Coordinates of C-alpha atoms in Angstrom, one line a residue:
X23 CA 19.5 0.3 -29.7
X24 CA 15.4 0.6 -29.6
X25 CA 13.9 3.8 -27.4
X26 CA 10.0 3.7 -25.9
X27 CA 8.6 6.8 -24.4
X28 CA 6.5 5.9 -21.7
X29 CA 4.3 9.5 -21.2
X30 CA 2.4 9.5 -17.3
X31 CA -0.7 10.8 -17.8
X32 CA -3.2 11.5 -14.5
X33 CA -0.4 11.1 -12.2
X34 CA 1.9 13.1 -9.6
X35 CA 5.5 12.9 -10.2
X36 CA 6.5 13.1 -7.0
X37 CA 4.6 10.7 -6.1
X38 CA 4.9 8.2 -8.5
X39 CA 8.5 8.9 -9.1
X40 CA 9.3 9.2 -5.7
X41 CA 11.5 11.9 -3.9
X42 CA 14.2 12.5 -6.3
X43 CA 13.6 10.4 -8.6
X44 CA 14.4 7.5 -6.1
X45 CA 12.0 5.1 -7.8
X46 CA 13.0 5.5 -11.3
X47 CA 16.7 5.2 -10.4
X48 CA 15.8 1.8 -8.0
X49 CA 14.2 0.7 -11.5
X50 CA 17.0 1.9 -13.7
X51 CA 19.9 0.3 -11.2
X52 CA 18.2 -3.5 -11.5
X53 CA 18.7 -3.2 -15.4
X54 CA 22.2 -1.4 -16.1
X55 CA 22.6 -1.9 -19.7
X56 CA 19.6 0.0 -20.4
X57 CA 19.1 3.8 -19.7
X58 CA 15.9 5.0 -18.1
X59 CA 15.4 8.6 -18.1
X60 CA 13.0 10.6 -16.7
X61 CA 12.0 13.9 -17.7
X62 CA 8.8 16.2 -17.2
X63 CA 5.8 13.2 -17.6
X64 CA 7.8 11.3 -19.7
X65 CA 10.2 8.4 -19.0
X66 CA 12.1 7.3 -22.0
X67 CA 13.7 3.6 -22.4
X68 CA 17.2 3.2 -24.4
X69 CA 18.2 -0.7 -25.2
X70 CA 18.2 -4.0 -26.3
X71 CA 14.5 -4.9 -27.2
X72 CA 13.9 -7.9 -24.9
X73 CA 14.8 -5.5 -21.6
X74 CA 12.7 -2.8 -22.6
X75 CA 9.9 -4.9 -22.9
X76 CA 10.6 -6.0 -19.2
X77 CA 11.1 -2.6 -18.2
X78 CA 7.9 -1.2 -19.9
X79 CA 6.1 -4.3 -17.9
X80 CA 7.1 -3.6 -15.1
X81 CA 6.2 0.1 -15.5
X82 CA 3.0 -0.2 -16.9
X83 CA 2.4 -2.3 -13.1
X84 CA 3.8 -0.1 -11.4
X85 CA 1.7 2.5 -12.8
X86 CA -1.3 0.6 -12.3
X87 CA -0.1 0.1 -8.3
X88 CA -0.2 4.1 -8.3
X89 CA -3.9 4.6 -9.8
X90 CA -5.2 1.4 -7.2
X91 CA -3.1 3.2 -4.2
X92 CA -2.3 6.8 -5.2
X93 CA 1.1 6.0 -4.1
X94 CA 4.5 3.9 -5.2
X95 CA 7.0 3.4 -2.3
X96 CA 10.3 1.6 -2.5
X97 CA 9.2 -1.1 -1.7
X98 CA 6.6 -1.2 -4.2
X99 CA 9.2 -0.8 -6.6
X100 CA 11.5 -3.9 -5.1
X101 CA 8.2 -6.3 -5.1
X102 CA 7.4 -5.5 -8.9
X103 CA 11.3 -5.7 -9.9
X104 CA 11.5 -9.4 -7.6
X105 CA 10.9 -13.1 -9.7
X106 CA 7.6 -13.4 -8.1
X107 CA 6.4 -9.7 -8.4
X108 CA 3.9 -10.1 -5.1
X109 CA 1.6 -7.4 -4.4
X110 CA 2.8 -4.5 -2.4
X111 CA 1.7 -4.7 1.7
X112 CA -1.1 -2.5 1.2
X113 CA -2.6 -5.1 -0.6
X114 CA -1.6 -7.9 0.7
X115 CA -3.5 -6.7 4.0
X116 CA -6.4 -6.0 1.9
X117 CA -9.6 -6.8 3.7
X118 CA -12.7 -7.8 2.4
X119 CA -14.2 -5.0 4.3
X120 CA -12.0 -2.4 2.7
X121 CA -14.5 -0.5 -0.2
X122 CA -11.4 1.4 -1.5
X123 CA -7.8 2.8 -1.0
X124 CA -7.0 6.5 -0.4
X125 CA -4.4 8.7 -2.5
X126 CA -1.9 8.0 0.6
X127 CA -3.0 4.5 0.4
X128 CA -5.1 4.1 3.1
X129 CA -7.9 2.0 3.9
X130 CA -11.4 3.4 3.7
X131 CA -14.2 1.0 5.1
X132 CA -17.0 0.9 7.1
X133 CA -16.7 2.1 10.8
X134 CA -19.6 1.5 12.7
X135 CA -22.5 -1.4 12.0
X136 CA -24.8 0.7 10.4
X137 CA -22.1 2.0 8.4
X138 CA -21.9 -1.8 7.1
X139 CA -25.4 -2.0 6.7
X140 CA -25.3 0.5 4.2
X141 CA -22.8 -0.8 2.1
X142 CA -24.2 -4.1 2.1
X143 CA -27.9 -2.3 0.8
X144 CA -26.3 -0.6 -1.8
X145 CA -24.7 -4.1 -3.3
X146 CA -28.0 -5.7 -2.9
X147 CA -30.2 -3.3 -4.0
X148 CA -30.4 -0.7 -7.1
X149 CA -32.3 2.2 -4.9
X150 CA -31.0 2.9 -1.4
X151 CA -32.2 5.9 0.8
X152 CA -29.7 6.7 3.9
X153 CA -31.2 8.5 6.3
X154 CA -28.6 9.8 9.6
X155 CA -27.6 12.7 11.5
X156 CA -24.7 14.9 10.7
X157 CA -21.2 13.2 11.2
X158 CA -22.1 9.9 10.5
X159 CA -20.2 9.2 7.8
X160 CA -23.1 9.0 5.0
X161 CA -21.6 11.2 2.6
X162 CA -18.2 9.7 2.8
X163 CA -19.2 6.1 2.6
X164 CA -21.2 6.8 -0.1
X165 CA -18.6 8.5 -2.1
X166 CA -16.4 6.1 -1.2
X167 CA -19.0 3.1 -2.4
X168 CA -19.3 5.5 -6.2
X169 CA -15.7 5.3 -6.3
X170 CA -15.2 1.5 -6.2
X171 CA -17.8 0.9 -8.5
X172 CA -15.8 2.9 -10.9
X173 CA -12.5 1.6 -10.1
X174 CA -14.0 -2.2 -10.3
X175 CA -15.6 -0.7 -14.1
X176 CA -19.2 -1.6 -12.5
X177 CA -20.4 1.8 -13.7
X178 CA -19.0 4.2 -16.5
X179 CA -19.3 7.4 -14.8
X180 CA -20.3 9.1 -11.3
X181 CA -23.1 11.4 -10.5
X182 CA -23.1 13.1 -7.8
X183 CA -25.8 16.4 -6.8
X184 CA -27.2 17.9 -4.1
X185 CA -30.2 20.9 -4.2
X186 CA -28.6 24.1 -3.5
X187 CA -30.4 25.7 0.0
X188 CA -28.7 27.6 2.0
X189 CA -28.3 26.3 5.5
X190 CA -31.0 29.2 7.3
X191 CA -28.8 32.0 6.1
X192 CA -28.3 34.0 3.4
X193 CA -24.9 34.1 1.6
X194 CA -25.8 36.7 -1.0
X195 CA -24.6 37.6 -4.0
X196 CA -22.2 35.1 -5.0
X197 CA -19.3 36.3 -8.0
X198 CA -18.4 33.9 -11.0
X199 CA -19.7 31.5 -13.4
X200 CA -22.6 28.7 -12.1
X201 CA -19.7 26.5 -11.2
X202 CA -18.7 29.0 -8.9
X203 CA -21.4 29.7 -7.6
X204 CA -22.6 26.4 -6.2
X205 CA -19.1 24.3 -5.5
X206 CA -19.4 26.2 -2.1
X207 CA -22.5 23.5 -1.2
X208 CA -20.8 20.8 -3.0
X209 CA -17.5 21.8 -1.1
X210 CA -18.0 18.0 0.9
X211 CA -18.4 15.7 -2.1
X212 CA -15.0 17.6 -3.3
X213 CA -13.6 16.6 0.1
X214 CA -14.0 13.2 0.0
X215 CA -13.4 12.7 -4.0
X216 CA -10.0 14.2 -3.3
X217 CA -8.8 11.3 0.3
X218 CA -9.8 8.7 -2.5
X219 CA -8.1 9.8 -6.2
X220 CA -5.6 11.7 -6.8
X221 CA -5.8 15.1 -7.8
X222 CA -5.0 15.1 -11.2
X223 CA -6.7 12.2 -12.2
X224 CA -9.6 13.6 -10.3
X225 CA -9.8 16.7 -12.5
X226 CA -9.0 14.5 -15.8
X227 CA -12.5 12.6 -14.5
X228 CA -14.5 16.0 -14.3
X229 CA -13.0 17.2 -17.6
X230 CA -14.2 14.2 -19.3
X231 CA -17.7 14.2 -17.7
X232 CA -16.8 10.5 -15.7
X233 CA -17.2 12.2 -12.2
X234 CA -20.2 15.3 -12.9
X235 CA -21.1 17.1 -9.9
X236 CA -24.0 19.3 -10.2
X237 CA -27.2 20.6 -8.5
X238 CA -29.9 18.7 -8.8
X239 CA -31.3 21.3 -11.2
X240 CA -29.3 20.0 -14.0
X241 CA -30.7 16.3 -13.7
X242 CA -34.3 17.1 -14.9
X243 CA -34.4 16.1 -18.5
X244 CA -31.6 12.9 -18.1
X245 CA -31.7 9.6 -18.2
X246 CA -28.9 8.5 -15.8
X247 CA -27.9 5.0 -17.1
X248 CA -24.8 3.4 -16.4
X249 CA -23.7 5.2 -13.3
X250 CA -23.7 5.3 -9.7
X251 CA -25.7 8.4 -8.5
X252 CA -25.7 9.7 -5.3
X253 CA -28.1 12.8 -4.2
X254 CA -27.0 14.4 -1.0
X255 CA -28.5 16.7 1.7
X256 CA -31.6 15.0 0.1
X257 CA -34.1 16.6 3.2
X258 CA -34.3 20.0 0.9
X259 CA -35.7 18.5 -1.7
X260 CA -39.5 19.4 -2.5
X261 CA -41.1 16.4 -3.7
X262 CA -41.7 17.3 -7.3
X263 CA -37.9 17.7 -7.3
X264 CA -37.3 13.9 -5.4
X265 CA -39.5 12.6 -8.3
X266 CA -37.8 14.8 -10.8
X267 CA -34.4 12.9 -9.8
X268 CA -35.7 9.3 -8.9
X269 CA -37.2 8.7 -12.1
X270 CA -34.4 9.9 -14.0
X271 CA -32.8 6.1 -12.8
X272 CA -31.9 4.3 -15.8
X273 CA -31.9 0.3 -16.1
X274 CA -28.0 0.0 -15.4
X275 CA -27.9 2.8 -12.4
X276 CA -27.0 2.7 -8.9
X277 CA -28.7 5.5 -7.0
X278 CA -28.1 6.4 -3.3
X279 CA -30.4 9.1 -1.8
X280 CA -28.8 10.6 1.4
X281 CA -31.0 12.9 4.4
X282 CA -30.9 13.7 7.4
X283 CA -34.6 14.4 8.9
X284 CA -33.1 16.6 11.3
X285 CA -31.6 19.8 9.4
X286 CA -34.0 20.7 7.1
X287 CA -33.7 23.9 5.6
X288 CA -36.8 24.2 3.2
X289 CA -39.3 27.4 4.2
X290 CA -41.6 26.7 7.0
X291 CA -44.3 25.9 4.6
X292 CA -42.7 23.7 2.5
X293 CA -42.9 20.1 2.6
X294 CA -39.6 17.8 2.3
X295 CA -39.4 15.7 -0.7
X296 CA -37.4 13.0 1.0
X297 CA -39.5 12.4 3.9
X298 CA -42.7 12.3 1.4
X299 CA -40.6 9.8 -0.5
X300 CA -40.0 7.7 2.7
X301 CA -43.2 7.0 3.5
X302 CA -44.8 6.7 -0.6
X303 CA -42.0 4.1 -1.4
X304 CA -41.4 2.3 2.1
X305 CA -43.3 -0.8 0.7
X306 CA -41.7 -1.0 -2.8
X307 CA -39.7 -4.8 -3.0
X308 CA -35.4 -3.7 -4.2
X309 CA -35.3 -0.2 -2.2
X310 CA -33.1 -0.3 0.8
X311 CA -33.6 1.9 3.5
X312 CA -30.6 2.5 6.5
X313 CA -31.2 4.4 9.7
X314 CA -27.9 5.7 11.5
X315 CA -28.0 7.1 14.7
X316 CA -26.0 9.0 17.1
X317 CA -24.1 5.8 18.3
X318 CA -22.8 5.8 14.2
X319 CA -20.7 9.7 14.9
X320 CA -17.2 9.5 13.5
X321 CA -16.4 12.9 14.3
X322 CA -15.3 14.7 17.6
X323 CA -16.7 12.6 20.7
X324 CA -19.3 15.6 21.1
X325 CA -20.7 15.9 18.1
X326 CA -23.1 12.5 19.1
X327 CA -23.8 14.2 22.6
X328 CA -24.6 17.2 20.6
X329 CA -26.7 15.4 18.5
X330 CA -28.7 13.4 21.1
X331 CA -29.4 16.7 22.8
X332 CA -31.2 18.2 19.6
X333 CA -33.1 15.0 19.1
X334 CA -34.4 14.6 22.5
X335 CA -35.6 18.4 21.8
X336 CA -37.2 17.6 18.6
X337 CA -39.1 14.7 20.3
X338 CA -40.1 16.5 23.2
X339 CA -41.8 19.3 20.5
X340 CA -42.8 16.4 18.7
X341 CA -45.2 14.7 21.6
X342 CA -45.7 18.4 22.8
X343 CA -47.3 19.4 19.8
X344 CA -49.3 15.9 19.0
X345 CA -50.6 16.3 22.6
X346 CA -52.1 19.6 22.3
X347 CA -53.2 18.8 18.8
X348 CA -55.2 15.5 20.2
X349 CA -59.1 15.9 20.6
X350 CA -60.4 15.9 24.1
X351 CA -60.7 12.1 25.3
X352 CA -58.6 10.5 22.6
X353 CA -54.9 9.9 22.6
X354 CA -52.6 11.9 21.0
X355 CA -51.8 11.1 16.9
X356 CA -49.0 9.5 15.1
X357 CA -48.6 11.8 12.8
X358 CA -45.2 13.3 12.4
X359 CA -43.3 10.8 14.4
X360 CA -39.9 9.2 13.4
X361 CA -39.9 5.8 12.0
X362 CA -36.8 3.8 12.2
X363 CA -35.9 1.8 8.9
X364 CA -33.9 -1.3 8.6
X365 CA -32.0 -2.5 5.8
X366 CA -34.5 -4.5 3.7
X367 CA -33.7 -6.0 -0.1

């Protein structure tokens, strides 16, 4: 009799081996002269050396289901154990729409047109700024977009930052080490990391440096090669920091730059980096630029009423102040006001 340990690395045992042990023993029942045994993260086969290379087959699939899905149901299990081993339904519903799956196997993709629009900038171009009011999804598409690029091995590793401002408060002193210090601001990016890979494979990423999250602090000095890197809340930048970070792009990088004009935290007397950026690179052939709206709000209904209130204040400001700026007899300047970009490649 031959024995292979099979040791599940990354993974949930609950939900890979399924509420007790149900998958293992649906496995172990379709091939009763061998023993499969579970125990801890391990699952050891006892038999005849042709089975337990069927077995370990089928387990090694099955464990690649889980890491694709974040889940293995029963009838996962049944699919991969059948003569013609189809995909489970969550794939076979896959859509080409679909950028990746959840850890409860869900589908994340693209909600609203613009939404679309800026996954289809970030496959045509290398640079893409997306520019939207909060609730729009930018933060979660774009995570989502970083990790299908590592799942499909396009990249090696994921960068994700943000500069650390408070939102027109002050938090303090703040206990801990650097990391905790400033995962409070990157508490969002943690948020949608977690819908889309599992938890312990998620902190197996971090441990190894494949997923870094860090303020944007930390990228002066790098060359960012290899990777999809996304810089969020991008509006409280300066632009000697926006520089900093865009010309840290290496040749094999996908970078993502993320704002919304409208919540700007910098002091009054400080410019923003990203809207400086906007207008210096607007002309520049492989940078793709997506405006969201109101109409793109994924959250509670009034979060886009609240958000088409503060903009018709902003404009109303905007035309009041360019009015009584304006010399006598001429009409008022453009200065200031909001231009609307399209996707361009």
């Amino acid at each position: 009799m031959v024995e292979k340990v099979i040791t599940l690395e990354n993974i949930s045992l609950v939900d890979f081996l399924g509420t007790g042990n149900q998958n293992i023993k649906q496995l172990a029942a379709a091939f009763p002269s061998s023993k499969i045994i579970s125990r801890g993260n391990e699952i050891k086969i006892q038999g005849q050396t042709p089975e337990i290379i069927k077995i370990h087959d089928i387990l090694s699939s099955l464990i690649d289901h889980y890491h694709k899905f974040g889940k293995l149901t029963q009838n996962s299990v049944n699919r991969y154990l059948s003569t013609d081993p189809l995909l489970d339904d969550e794939e076979v519903i896959t859509a080409p729409d679909v950028i990746v799956y959840g850890v409860k196997g869900g589908m994340i993709k693209a909600k609203t047109p613009n939404q679309q629009k800026l996954v289809d900038a970030v496959a045509k171009n290398d640079l893409v700024f997306a520019l939207g009011p909060a609730g729009t999804g930018k933060t979660y598409i774009s995570v989502a977009m970083a990790v299908r690029a590592l799942k499909n091995k396009e990249v090696k590793k994921i960068i994700i930052s943000r500069p650390v401002v408070e939102a027109g408060e002050s938090l303090g002193f703040l206990p801990g080490d650097m990391k905790d210090k400033v995962d409070p601001y990157l508490r969002p990016i943690y948020d949608a990391l977690e819908d889309m890979i599992p938890i312990e494979k998620l902190k197996y990423y971090q441990e190894n440096k494949i997923i870094e999250i860090a303020p944007l602090a930390y990228m002066r000095g790098r060359t960012l090669n290899n990777a999809f890197v996304l810089l969020d809340e991008a509006q409280n930048t300066t632009p000697a920091q926006i520089k900093m970070f865009l010309t840290r792009m290496g040749p094999t990088a996908k970078v993502l730059v993320n704002g919304d004009r409208s919540q700007i935290d910098l002091p009054r007397n400080q410019r923003s980096g990203l809207m400086e950026a906007l207008h210096i690179l607007k002309d520049i052939n492989g940078i793709g630029f997506v405006e969201m709206t109101a109409e793109d709000v994924v959250r509670h209904r009034l979060v886009r009423d609240i958000v088409n209130a503060y903009t018709k204040l902003d404009e109303e400001r905007r035309a009041a102040k360019e009015e009584e700026l304006a010399p006598d007899g001429e009409q008022p300047r453009g200065y200031g006001r909001r231009k609307t970009f399209e996707t361009v490649s």
